[in-house]
Every structure is written in structure tokens, then in C-alpha cells.
Amino acid sequence: MSRQTDAIFTLCRALPPTRIAIVHPVKANVIAASFEAVQEDLVTPVLIGPAARITDAAREAGVDIAGWEIVDTEHSHAAAAKAAELAASGHVGAIMKGSLHTNELLGEIVKAGAGLRTERRISHCYLMSIASYPKPFMITDAAVNILPDLAVKADIVQNAVDLWRVVFGEARAPKVAALAAVETVNPKMQATLDAAALCKMADRRQITGCLIDGPLAFDNAISPQAAREKGIESAVAGDADILLVPDIEAGNMLAKQLTFLGSAEAAGIVLGARVPIVLTSRADDQRTRLLSCALACLLADARAKGRIK
């Protein structure tokens, strides 16, 4: 376990469990993951999906769900729609993906009539901890927005900044590195143009609550030595808290390289809706699942208290 992220569980212990809609939990691994979060007093589950299949999955997982709320629906699409309805009405404070496609779940959440959209684009954020970096950091967006334009990148940054403030407080502004392949503006490389524009947007307070610099190559963003050797004078370079990637492919590969080759600890959450959304994966270990639920708990509490929009 990482001392860097243990503090997240400490924060959650001061909060009541978050009522969370678990959408289409018809596989044993989803029920088992839910049970782990219940055991840690992180969540109170509301299971949404075909009741008979949910019961079968619980039996296979060896989990007694007699005291858990079950909302019976015909299929996964109906389960996603019901979860959005329960979140919009305030019956649940968070949503967790079960055995259905991510697009099916998020499609219901972003529907105009669902009541869960905000003025921002939804985005995914990884909170990561690795032995070779002195502090936790975030990677965004590695799972939702495929090829974000400038306006979407501004929302992605603001969503990540909100998460950072919820987890780490407001004593200082997080440092955001807008990543590209190079650290200079090149008109032929859109990521460098977007990075430069994001910096000016922050100057004009179109993006708030953070320090942002870019374009920065990955080495310049996380290594003070690399930044010095390139002659980069920046409060962000070599000390980034949030890494904004240029597209989903870059972000997904970076996050998975750090996790599977670098043994980084990771938790993921979808931001920008009126409730946090946990996207679980069969490849996630127990720690990742629990940390992701913990982030959802902190975000749900912050939104209920008006600390974030």
C-alpha cells in the first residue's frame, strides 16, 4: 500500500457510506468488488439490473446480498437509464459500472433529459502513485474523450482541478502540465497549439484554480533535471500534479505503462456529471477498485456540501 494514497481512505472514514448505484451487476466479479467496498464502509450499494441474474451472480461470488437494495430491470440499457434517474432524483450519490459497455452507461448519463449534465464535458481522471515520483499525480483524459479539442481540454483540466482540490485541499493550486511531444509551439502539431492556448485561457481566468504550463514533453513535466537541461523556466515543469494528455491513445498507453510496467497504483473516476462515476475493469486489483470508490465518496460529499459544482 502507498502512504501517498492511504490518506484518501482516512478522509473517507470521517464520512458516511455513499449510496451508489451499481449498474447491471450480473457477474460475480462485480458483486465481489461491491462487497469489498461495503466491507470498508465506503458505499451502500443499490443493485440495478435483472434481479434473477444479480442473485445468481451473488451466489457465485459467495456474497450474501439479502440486505442490499435491488432495483429489478429487464436489461442493461434499462439499468443504465434507471441509474441515471435515481442519481438525478438524489436517491444515489454516485454510479458504478457493472457488466455493461461504458458507452451504454455514459450514453444515458449525458442525455439531455437525464438531469445529470453540467455545463462541462464529462472526462475521466486517473489518480496515480508511483515510487519513482515524490507525490501523487493525475492523468487526464485516458478513457472518455477520444480526440478533445481546445474547449473540451479546458473542461478536462477544470474537472481534474476540482478533483485535486477535493482530495488534497486548497492550500495550494495544483500544477497542470499540458503534454505534447515537444516543449515548443509548432504550428504543425495541434497539441502544442492547444497547450499554448490553455495557458492564455488560464491567464484570462477562463480556467481557474491551477497553475498551467505547456507545451511540455513528458520528461520536462515530471523531471526537474530534464527541465533544467532544456532551459525551461517554469513553476510547473519537473513538478506537475496533473498531466493533461493530447488524446485518449496517449493517455491510455501512458497510464497502463505506468501501472503494468512501473507498478503504479491507480484509481479512476469520471468527472463532469452531477454525480461521480466509477468505471471498473476486470483487470483492476482490489486496491484500485477500493481507491476508485473512495474517490467517488469524497466527490459525492463535496458536491452535496457545495464545494464543487
GROMACS .gro file of N, CA and C in nm, residues 59-207:
model
  447
   59ARG      N    1  -2.464  -1.543  -0.566
   59ARG     CA    2  -2.444  -1.682  -0.521
   59ARG      C    3  -2.308  -1.734  -0.569
   60GLU      N    4  -2.274  -1.704  -0.695
   60GLU     CA    5  -2.146  -1.748  -0.749
   60GLU      C    6  -2.029  -1.682  -0.676
   61ALA      N    7  -2.047  -1.555  -0.637
   61ALA     CA    8  -1.941  -1.483  -0.566
   61ALA      C    9  -1.934  -1.520  -0.419
   62GLY      N   10  -2.036  -1.590  -0.368
   62GLY     CA   11  -2.039  -1.626  -0.227
   62GLY      C   12  -2.067  -1.508  -0.137
   63VAL      N   13  -2.147  -1.412  -0.188
   63VAL     CA   14  -2.178  -1.290  -0.114
   63VAL      C   15  -2.326  -1.289  -0.079
   64ASP      N   16  -2.357  -1.263   0.047
   64ASP     CA   17  -2.495  -1.254   0.093
   64ASP      C   18  -2.545  -1.112   0.069
   65ILE      N   19  -2.638  -1.095  -0.023
   65ILE     CA   20  -2.690  -0.961  -0.056
   65ILE      C   21  -2.832  -0.943  -0.005
   66ALA      N   22  -2.871  -1.021   0.095
   66ALA     CA   23  -3.008  -1.017   0.146
   66ALA      C   24  -3.048  -0.877   0.193
   67GLY      N   25  -2.953  -0.802   0.247
   67GLY     CA   26  -2.987  -0.669   0.298
   67GLY      C   27  -2.963  -0.557   0.198
   68TRP      N   28  -2.926  -0.591   0.075
   68TRP     CA   29  -2.895  -0.489  -0.025
   68TRP      C   30  -3.020  -0.454  -0.106
   69GLU      N   31  -3.032  -0.328  -0.142
   69GLU     CA   32  -3.144  -0.286  -0.226
   69GLU      C   33  -3.121  -0.333  -0.370
   70ILE      N   34  -3.223  -0.391  -0.429
   70ILE     CA   35  -3.218  -0.435  -0.569
   70ILE      C   36  -3.331  -0.369  -0.645
   71VAL      N   37  -3.297  -0.306  -0.757
   71VAL     CA   38  -3.397  -0.247  -0.845
   71VAL      C   39  -3.400  -0.333  -0.971
   72ASP      N   40  -3.509  -0.404  -0.989
   72ASP     CA   41  -3.520  -0.501  -1.099
   72ASP      C   42  -3.548  -0.429  -1.231
   73THR      N   43  -3.463  -0.455  -1.331
   73THR     CA   44  -3.486  -0.403  -1.466
   73THR      C   45  -3.471  -0.517  -1.566
   74GLU      N   46  -3.518  -0.495  -1.686
   74GLU     CA   47  -3.521  -0.603  -1.784
   74GLU      C   48  -3.384  -0.634  -1.841
   75HIS      N   49  -3.303  -0.529  -1.866
   75HIS     CA   50  -3.175  -0.550  -1.932
   75HIS      C   51  -3.080  -0.436  -1.896
   76SER      N   52  -2.959  -0.440  -1.953
   76SER     CA   53  -2.855  -0.343  -1.916
   76SER      C   54  -2.891  -0.201  -1.954
   77HIS      N   55  -2.955  -0.183  -2.071
   77HIS     CA   56  -2.991  -0.047  -2.114
   77HIS      C   57  -3.091   0.014  -2.016
   78ALA      N   58  -3.188  -0.065  -1.975
   78ALA     CA   59  -3.285  -0.015  -1.877
   78ALA      C   60  -3.219   0.013  -1.743
   79ALA      N   61  -3.119  -0.068  -1.707
   79ALA     CA   62  -3.047  -0.047  -1.581
   79ALA      C   63  -2.972   0.086  -1.584
   80ALA      N   64  -2.909   0.116  -1.697
   80ALA     CA   65  -2.836   0.243  -1.709
   80ALA      C   66  -2.931   0.361  -1.699
   81ALA      N   67  -3.046   0.351  -1.765
   81ALA     CA   68  -3.145   0.459  -1.759
   81ALA      C   69  -3.197   0.477  -1.617
   82LYS      N   70  -3.222   0.367  -1.546
   82LYS     CA   71  -3.272   0.375  -1.409
   82LYS      C   72  -3.168   0.435  -1.316
   83ALA      N   73  -3.042   0.399  -1.336
   83ALA     CA   74  -2.936   0.457  -1.253
   83ALA      C   75  -2.930   0.608  -1.270
   84ALA      N   76  -2.941   0.654  -1.395
   84ALA     CA   77  -2.941   0.798  -1.420
   84ALA      C   78  -3.059   0.865  -1.351
   85GLU      N   79  -3.175   0.800  -1.357
   85GLU     CA   80  -3.295   0.854  -1.292
   85GLU      C   81  -3.277   0.864  -1.141
   86LEU      N   82  -3.222   0.759  -1.080
   86LEU     CA   83  -3.203   0.759  -0.934
   86LEU      C   84  -3.098   0.862  -0.892
   87ALA      N   85  -2.997   0.881  -0.975
   87ALA     CA   86  -2.895   0.982  -0.944
   87ALA      C   87  -2.953   1.123  -0.956
   88ALA      N   88  -3.032   1.146  -1.060
   88ALA     CA   89  -3.091   1.278  -1.079
   88ALA      C   90  -3.187   1.313  -0.966
   89SER      N   91  -3.256   1.212  -0.912
   89SER     CA   92  -3.352   1.237  -0.804
   89SER      C   93  -3.285   1.247  -0.667
   90GLY      N   94  -3.156   1.214  -0.658
   90GLY     CA   95  -3.085   1.220  -0.531
   90GLY      C   96  -3.093   1.092  -0.451
   91HIS      N   97  -3.152   0.987  -0.506
   91HIS     CA   98  -3.160   0.860  -0.433
   91HIS      C   99  -3.023   0.796  -0.417
   92VAL      N  100  -2.934   0.818  -0.515
   92VAL     CA  101  -2.795   0.772  -0.505
   92VAL      C  102  -2.704   0.891  -0.529
   93GLY      N  103  -2.585   0.884  -0.470
   93GLY     CA  104  -2.489   0.993  -0.485
   93GLY      C  105  -2.375   0.962  -0.578
   94ALA      N  106  -2.371   0.841  -0.632
   94ALA     CA  107  -2.266   0.801  -0.724
   94ALA      C  108  -2.315   0.683  -0.806
   95ILE      N  109  -2.245   0.655  -0.915
   95ILE     CA  110  -2.279   0.544  -1.003
   95ILE      C  111  -2.153   0.462  -1.029
   96MET      N  112  -2.169   0.329  -1.032
   96MET     CA  113  -2.058   0.241  -1.065
   96MET      C  114  -2.097   0.148  -1.178
   97LYS      N  115  -2.011   0.136  -1.277
   97LYS     CA  116  -2.034   0.048  -1.392
   97LYS      C  117  -2.021  -0.097  -1.352
   98GLY      N  118  -2.118  -0.177  -1.393
   98GLY     CA  119  -2.110  -0.321  -1.374
   98GLY      C  120  -2.077  -0.390  -1.504
   99SER      N  121  -2.155  -0.491  -1.541
   99SER     CA  122  -2.125  -0.571  -1.661
   99SER      C  123  -2.202  -0.518  -1.782
  100LEU      N  124  -2.164  -0.399  -1.825
  100LEU     CA  125  -2.220  -0.341  -1.947
  100LEU      C  126  -2.113  -0.252  -2.009
  101HIS      N  127  -2.134  -0.215  -2.135
  101HIS     CA  128  -2.036  -0.133  -2.203
  101HIS      C  129  -2.036   0.009  -2.147
  102THR      N  130  -1.919   0.069  -2.142
  102THR     CA  131  -1.906   0.205  -2.091
  102THR      C  132  -1.994   0.302  -2.170
  103ASN      N  133  -1.995   0.290  -2.302
  103ASN     CA  134  -2.076   0.381  -2.385
  103ASN      C  135  -2.225   0.371  -2.352
  104GLU      N  136  -2.269   0.250  -2.319
  104GLU     CA  137  -2.410   0.230  -2.285
  104GLU      C  138  -2.447   0.306  -2.158
  105LEU      N  139  -2.357   0.301  -2.060
  105LEU     CA  140  -2.381   0.370  -1.934
  105LEU      C  141  -2.371   0.522  -1.951
  106LEU      N  142  -2.260   0.567  -2.010
  106LEU     CA  143  -2.239   0.711  -2.022
  106LEU      C  144  -2.340   0.774  -2.117
  107GLY      N  145  -2.388   0.697  -2.215
  107GLY     CA  146  -2.489   0.750  -2.306
  107GLY      C  147  -2.615   0.793  -2.234
  108GLU      N  148  -2.656   0.716  -2.134
  108GLU     CA  149  -2.775   0.753  -2.055
  108GLU      C  150  -2.747   0.873  -1.965
  109ILE      N  151  -2.626   0.882  -1.915
  109ILE     CA  152  -2.591   0.990  -1.822
  109ILE      C  153  -2.587   1.125  -1.892
  110VAL      N  154  -2.541   1.128  -2.017
  110VAL     CA  155  -2.526   1.256  -2.086
  110VAL      C  156  -2.650   1.296  -2.166
  111LYS      N  157  -2.755   1.213  -2.166
  111LYS     CA  158  -2.877   1.252  -2.234
  111LYS      C  159  -2.931   1.383  -2.179
  112ALA      N  160  -2.981   1.466  -2.268
  112ALA     CA  161  -3.028   1.599  -2.227
  112ALA      C  162  -3.134   1.594  -2.120
  113GLY      N  163  -3.221   1.494  -2.124
  113GLY     CA  164  -3.330   1.487  -2.027
  113GLY      C  165  -3.298   1.411  -1.900
  114ALA      N  166  -3.175   1.361  -1.888
  114ALA     CA  167  -3.141   1.279  -1.771
  114ALA      C  168  -3.122   1.361  -1.644
  115GLY      N  169  -3.092   1.487  -1.659
  115GLY     CA  170  -3.073   1.574  -1.543
  115GLY      C  171  -2.938   1.561  -1.477
  116LEU      N  172  -2.842   1.498  -1.545
  116LEU     CA  173  -2.710   1.477  -1.484
  116LEU      C  174  -2.600   1.558  -1.552
  117ARG      N  175  -2.633   1.626  -1.659
  117ARG     CA  176  -2.530   1.704  -1.728
  117ARG      C  177  -2.504   1.834  -1.656
  118THR      N  178  -2.382   1.879  -1.664
  118THR     CA  179  -2.344   2.012  -1.615
  118THR      C  180  -2.301   2.094  -1.735
  119GLU      N  181  -2.248   2.213  -1.709
  119GLU     CA  182  -2.201   2.296  -1.821
  119GLU      C  183  -2.072   2.242  -1.881
  120ARG      N  184  -2.011   2.142  -1.814
  120ARG     CA  185  -1.883   2.089  -1.861
  120ARG      C  186  -1.898   1.955  -1.933
  121ARG      N  187  -1.800   1.926  -2.015
  121ARG     CA  188  -1.789   1.794  -2.077
  121ARG      C  189  -1.748   1.693  -1.971
  122ILE      N  190  -1.802   1.571  -1.976
  122ILE     CA  191  -1.755   1.469  -1.883
  122ILE      C  192  -1.616   1.422  -1.925
  123SER      N  193  -1.535   1.380  -1.830
  123SER     CA  194  -1.400   1.334  -1.859
  123SER      C  195  -1.356   1.235  -1.752
  124HIS      N  196  -1.253   1.160  -1.784
  124HIS     CA  197  -1.200   1.060  -1.693
  124HIS      C  198  -1.068   1.109  -1.636
  125CYS      N  199  -1.042   1.073  -1.511
  125CYS     CA  200  -0.917   1.111  -1.447
  125CYS      C  201  -0.862   0.993  -1.369
  126TYR      N  202  -0.733   0.965  -1.389
  126TYR     CA  203  -0.662   0.867  -1.307
  126TYR      C  204  -0.585   0.940  -1.198
  127LEU      N  205  -0.601   0.897  -1.075
  127LEU     CA  206  -0.512   0.938  -0.967
  127LEU      C  207  -0.409   0.828  -0.951
  128MET      N  208  -0.280   0.864  -0.960
  128MET     CA  209  -0.175   0.763  -0.961
  128MET      C  210  -0.069   0.792  -0.856
  129SER      N  211  -0.007   0.686  -0.811
  129SER     CA  212   0.105   0.696  -0.717
  129SER      C  213   0.209   0.594  -0.760
  130ILE      N  214   0.335   0.639  -0.769
  130ILE     CA  215   0.443   0.551  -0.814
  130ILE      C  216   0.569   0.584  -0.733
  131ALA      N  217   0.647   0.484  -0.705
  131ALA     CA  218   0.764   0.501  -0.617
  131ALA      C  219   0.865   0.601  -0.674
  132SER      N  220   0.872   0.613  -0.805
  132SER     CA  221   0.973   0.698  -0.868
  132SER      C  222   0.934   0.845  -0.878
  133TYR      N  223   0.816   0.881  -0.829
  133TYR     CA  224   0.773   1.021  -0.829
  133TYR      C  225   0.734   1.058  -0.687
  134PRO      N  226   0.772   1.177  -0.641
  134PRO     CA  227   0.760   1.207  -0.497
  134PRO      C  228   0.621   1.236  -0.445
  135LYS      N  229   0.521   1.240  -0.531
  135LYS     CA  230   0.386   1.275  -0.485
  135LYS      C  231   0.283   1.213  -0.578
  136PRO      N  232   0.158   1.200  -0.533
  136PRO     CA  233   0.052   1.152  -0.622
  136PRO      C  234   0.033   1.250  -0.738
  137PHE      N  235  -0.013   1.200  -0.851
  137PHE     CA  236  -0.038   1.285  -0.966
  137PHE      C  237  -0.157   1.230  -1.043
  138MET      N  238  -0.207   1.310  -1.135
  138MET     CA  239  -0.325   1.272  -1.212
  138MET      C  240  -0.294   1.271  -1.360
  139ILE      N  241  -0.360   1.180  -1.432
  139ILE     CA  242  -0.353   1.174  -1.578
  139ILE      C  243  -0.495   1.188  -1.631
  140THR      N  244  -0.514   1.278  -1.726
  140THR     CA  245  -0.646   1.303  -1.781
  140THR      C  246  -0.636   1.352  -1.925
  141ASP      N  247  -0.718   1.304  -2.020
  141ASP     CA  248  -0.825   1.208  -2.009
  141ASP      C  249  -0.780   1.083  -2.084
  142ALA      N  250  -0.785   0.969  -2.018
  142ALA     CA  251  -0.734   0.845  -2.077
  142ALA      C  252  -0.843   0.743  -2.105
  143ALA      N  253  -0.971   0.782  -2.096
  143ALA     CA  254  -1.076   0.681  -2.107
  143ALA      C  255  -1.207   0.727  -2.170
  144VAL      N  256  -1.232   0.855  -2.184
  144VAL     CA  257  -1.363   0.901  -2.232
  144VAL      C  258  -1.353   0.980  -2.362
  145ASN      N  259  -1.279   1.091  -2.362
  145ASN     CA  260  -1.274   1.179  -2.478
  145ASN      C  261  -1.163   1.135  -2.574
  146ILE      N  262  -1.202   1.099  -2.696
  146ILE     CA  263  -1.108   1.038  -2.789
  146ILE      C  264  -1.006   1.138  -2.842
  147LEU      N  265  -1.053   1.245  -2.900
  147LEU     CA  266  -0.963   1.346  -2.957
  147LEU      C  267  -1.017   1.484  -2.919
  148PRO      N  268  -0.995   1.526  -2.795
  148PRO     CA  269  -1.057   1.650  -2.747
  148PRO      C  270  -1.002   1.775  -2.816
  149ASP      N  271  -1.091   1.869  -2.846
  149ASP     CA  272  -1.046   1.997  -2.900
  149ASP      C  273  -1.014   2.090  -2.783
  150LEU      N  274  -0.983   2.214  -2.815
  150LEU     CA  275  -0.940   2.308  -2.711
  150LEU      C  276  -1.046   2.329  -2.603
  151ALA      N  277  -1.171   2.348  -2.645
  151ALA     CA  278  -1.277   2.371  -2.547
  151ALA      C  279  -1.295   2.252  -2.455
  152VAL      N  280  -1.289   2.131  -2.510
  152VAL     CA  281  -1.303   2.011  -2.429
  152VAL      C  282  -1.183   1.996  -2.335
  153LYS      N  283  -1.064   2.028  -2.383
  153LYS     CA  284  -0.945   2.019  -2.297
  153LYS      C  285  -0.957   2.115  -2.178
  154ALA      N  286  -1.015   2.232  -2.201
  154ALA     CA  287  -1.034   2.326  -2.090
  154ALA      C  288  -1.125   2.265  -1.984
  155ASP      N  289  -1.232   2.197  -2.026
  155ASP     CA  290  -1.321   2.129  -1.931
  155ASP      C  291  -1.249   2.015  -1.860
  156ILE      N  292  -1.169   1.939  -1.935
  156ILE     CA  293  -1.095   1.828  -1.876
  156ILE      C  294  -1.003   1.879  -1.765
  157VAL      N  295  -0.935   1.989  -1.792
  157VAL     CA  296  -0.846   2.047  -1.690
  157VAL      C  297  -0.926   2.090  -1.568
  158GLN      N  298  -1.036   2.161  -1.590
  158GLN     CA  299  -1.114   2.212  -1.476
  158GLN      C  300  -1.172   2.099  -1.393
  159ASN      N  301  -1.216   1.993  -1.459
  159ASN     CA  302  -1.266   1.876  -1.385
  159ASN      C  303  -1.157   1.817  -1.297
  160ALA      N  304  -1.037   1.802  -1.352
  160ALA     CA  305  -0.926   1.744  -1.277
  160ALA      C  306  -0.885   1.833  -1.161
  161VAL      N  307  -0.888   1.963  -1.183
  161VAL     CA  308  -0.854   2.057  -1.075
  161VAL      C  309  -0.954   2.045  -0.961
  162ASP      N  310  -1.082   2.030  -0.992
  162ASP     CA  311  -1.184   2.011  -0.888
  162ASP      C  312  -1.155   1.885  -0.807
  163LEU      N  313  -1.121   1.776  -0.876
  163LEU     CA  314  -1.089   1.651  -0.806
  163LEU      C  315  -0.967   1.670  -0.718
  164TRP      N  316  -0.866   1.734  -0.769
  164TRP     CA  317  -0.743   1.757  -0.692
  164TRP      C  318  -0.773   1.834  -0.563
  165ARG      N  319  -0.857   1.937  -0.575
  165ARG     CA  320  -0.889   2.018  -0.457
  165ARG      C  321  -0.968   1.938  -0.354
  166VAL      N  322  -1.058   1.851  -0.400
  166VAL     CA  323  -1.136   1.768  -0.308
  166VAL      C  324  -1.045   1.672  -0.233
  167VAL      N  325  -0.949   1.613  -0.302
  167VAL     CA  326  -0.863   1.512  -0.240
  167VAL      C  327  -0.752   1.575  -0.157
  168PHE      N  328  -0.693   1.683  -0.206
  168PHE     CA  329  -0.572   1.736  -0.143
  168PHE      C  330  -0.590   1.874  -0.079
  169GLY      N  331  -0.710   1.931  -0.088
  169GLY     CA  332  -0.734   2.058  -0.023
  169GLY      C  333  -0.699   2.177  -0.111
  170GLU      N  334  -0.714   2.295  -0.055
  170GLU     CA  335  -0.696   2.418  -0.131
  170GLU      C  336  -0.580   2.501  -0.081
  171ALA      N  337  -0.487   2.439  -0.009
  171ALA     CA  338  -0.373   2.513   0.043
  171ALA      C  339  -0.285   2.568  -0.069
  172ARG      N  340  -0.277   2.496  -0.180
  172ARG     CA  341  -0.202   2.546  -0.296
  172ARG      C  342  -0.271   2.502  -0.424
  173ALA      N  343  -0.243   2.574  -0.531
  173ALA     CA  344  -0.302   2.541  -0.660
  173ALA      C  345  -0.225   2.426  -0.724
  174PRO      N  346  -0.294   2.328  -0.781
  174PRO     CA  347  -0.223   2.219  -0.850
  174PRO      C  348  -0.154   2.269  -0.975
  175LYS      N  349  -0.045   2.200  -1.011
  175LYS     CA  350   0.034   2.237  -1.127
  175LYS      C  351  -0.003   2.145  -1.243
  176VAL      N  352  -0.052   2.204  -1.351
  176VAL     CA  353  -0.102   2.129  -1.467
  176VAL      C  354  -0.002   2.139  -1.581
  177ALA      N  355   0.044   2.025  -1.631
  177ALA     CA  356   0.132   2.021  -1.747
  177ALA      C  357   0.052   1.976  -1.868
  178ALA      N  358   0.044   2.062  -1.970
  178ALA     CA  359  -0.024   2.027  -2.095
  178ALA      C  360   0.079   1.956  -2.184
  179LEU      N  361   0.064   1.825  -2.198
  179LEU     CA  362   0.167   1.744  -2.262
  179LEU      C  363   0.158   1.747  -2.415
  180ALA      N  364   0.274   1.736  -2.475
  180ALA     CA  365   0.289   1.719  -2.620
  180ALA      C  366   0.419   1.643  -2.641
  181ALA      N  367   0.456   1.622  -2.767
  181ALA     CA  368   0.580   1.550  -2.795
  181ALA      C  369   0.702   1.639  -2.778
  182VAL      N  370   0.682   1.770  -2.781
  182VAL     CA  371   0.791   1.867  -2.769
  182VAL      C  372   0.748   1.978  -2.673
  183GLU      N  373   0.844   2.060  -2.635
  183GLU     CA  374   0.815   2.166  -2.540
  183GLU      C  375   0.810   2.304  -2.606
  184THR      N  376   0.809   2.309  -2.738
  184THR     CA  377   0.798   2.435  -2.810
  184THR      C  378   0.673   2.432  -2.897
  185VAL      N  379   0.619   2.549  -2.925
  185VAL     CA  380   0.498   2.558  -3.008
  185VAL      C  381   0.536   2.533  -3.154
  186ASN      N  382   0.466   2.437  -3.214
  186ASN     CA  383   0.489   2.400  -3.353
  186ASN      C  384   0.354   2.404  -3.424
  187PRO      N  385   0.337   2.493  -3.523
  187PRO     CA  386   0.207   2.505  -3.591
  187PRO      C  387   0.158   2.375  -3.654
  188LYS      N  388   0.249   2.281  -3.679
  188LYS     CA  389   0.209   2.154  -3.740
  188LYS      C  390   0.164   2.051  -3.636
  189MET      N  391   0.176   2.084  -3.508
  189MET     CA  392   0.142   1.991  -3.401
  189MET      C  393   0.031   2.053  -3.316
  190GLN      N  394  -0.092   2.006  -3.336
  190GLN     CA  395  -0.208   2.067  -3.271
  190GLN      C  396  -0.196   2.067  -3.119
  191ALA      N  397  -0.137   1.963  -3.062
  191ALA     CA  398  -0.126   1.956  -2.916
  191ALA      C  399  -0.046   2.073  -2.860
  192THR      N  400   0.054   2.120  -2.935
  192THR     CA  401   0.134   2.234  -2.886
  192THR      C  402   0.054   2.363  -2.894
  193LEU      N  403  -0.027   2.378  -2.999
  193LEU     CA  404  -0.111   2.498  -3.011
  193LEU      C  405  -0.216   2.501  -2.901
  194ASP      N  406  -0.279   2.387  -2.875
  194ASP     CA  407  -0.379   2.380  -2.769
  194ASP      C  408  -0.317   2.411  -2.633
  195ALA      N  409  -0.197   2.357  -2.609
  195ALA     CA  410  -0.130   2.380  -2.481
  195ALA      C  411  -0.104   2.529  -2.459
  196ALA      N  412  -0.055   2.595  -2.563
  196ALA     CA  413  -0.027   2.739  -2.551
  196ALA      C  414  -0.156   2.816  -2.527
  197ALA      N  415  -0.263   2.779  -2.597
  197ALA     CA  416  -0.391   2.848  -2.578
  197ALA      C  417  -0.447   2.825  -2.438
  198LEU      N  418  -0.431   2.705  -2.385
  198LEU     CA  419  -0.478   2.678  -2.249
  198LEU      C  420  -0.407   2.766  -2.147
  199CYS      N  421  -0.279   2.788  -2.168
  199CYS     CA  422  -0.205   2.875  -2.077
  199CYS      C  423  -0.262   3.017  -2.080
  200LYS      N  424  -0.292   3.067  -2.198
  200LYS     CA  425  -0.351   3.200  -2.209
  200LYS      C  426  -0.493   3.203  -2.151
  201MET      N  427  -0.567   3.095  -2.165
  201MET     CA  428  -0.701   3.087  -2.105
  201MET      C  429  -0.690   3.096  -1.953
  202ALA      N  430  -0.589   3.034  -1.896
  202ALA     CA  431  -0.568   3.044  -1.751
  202ALA      C  432  -0.532   3.187  -1.712
  203ASP      N  433  -0.450   3.253  -1.795
  203ASP     CA  434  -0.416   3.393  -1.767
  203ASP      C  435  -0.541   3.480  -1.765
  204ARG      N  436  -0.638   3.449  -1.851
  204ARG     CA  437  -0.761   3.528  -1.860
  204ARG      C  438  -0.871   3.474  -1.768
  205ARG      N  439  -0.836   3.379  -1.683
  205ARG     CA  440  -0.927   3.319  -1.585
  205ARG      C  441  -1.044   3.246  -1.650
  206GLN      N  442  -1.022   3.196  -1.771
  206GLN     CA  443  -1.118   3.104  -1.830
  206GLN      C  444  -1.100   2.963  -1.773
  207ILE      N  445  -0.984   2.938  -1.717
  207ILE     CA  446  -0.954   2.818  -1.639
  207ILE      C  447  -0.901   2.869  -1.505
   0.00000   0.00000   0.00000
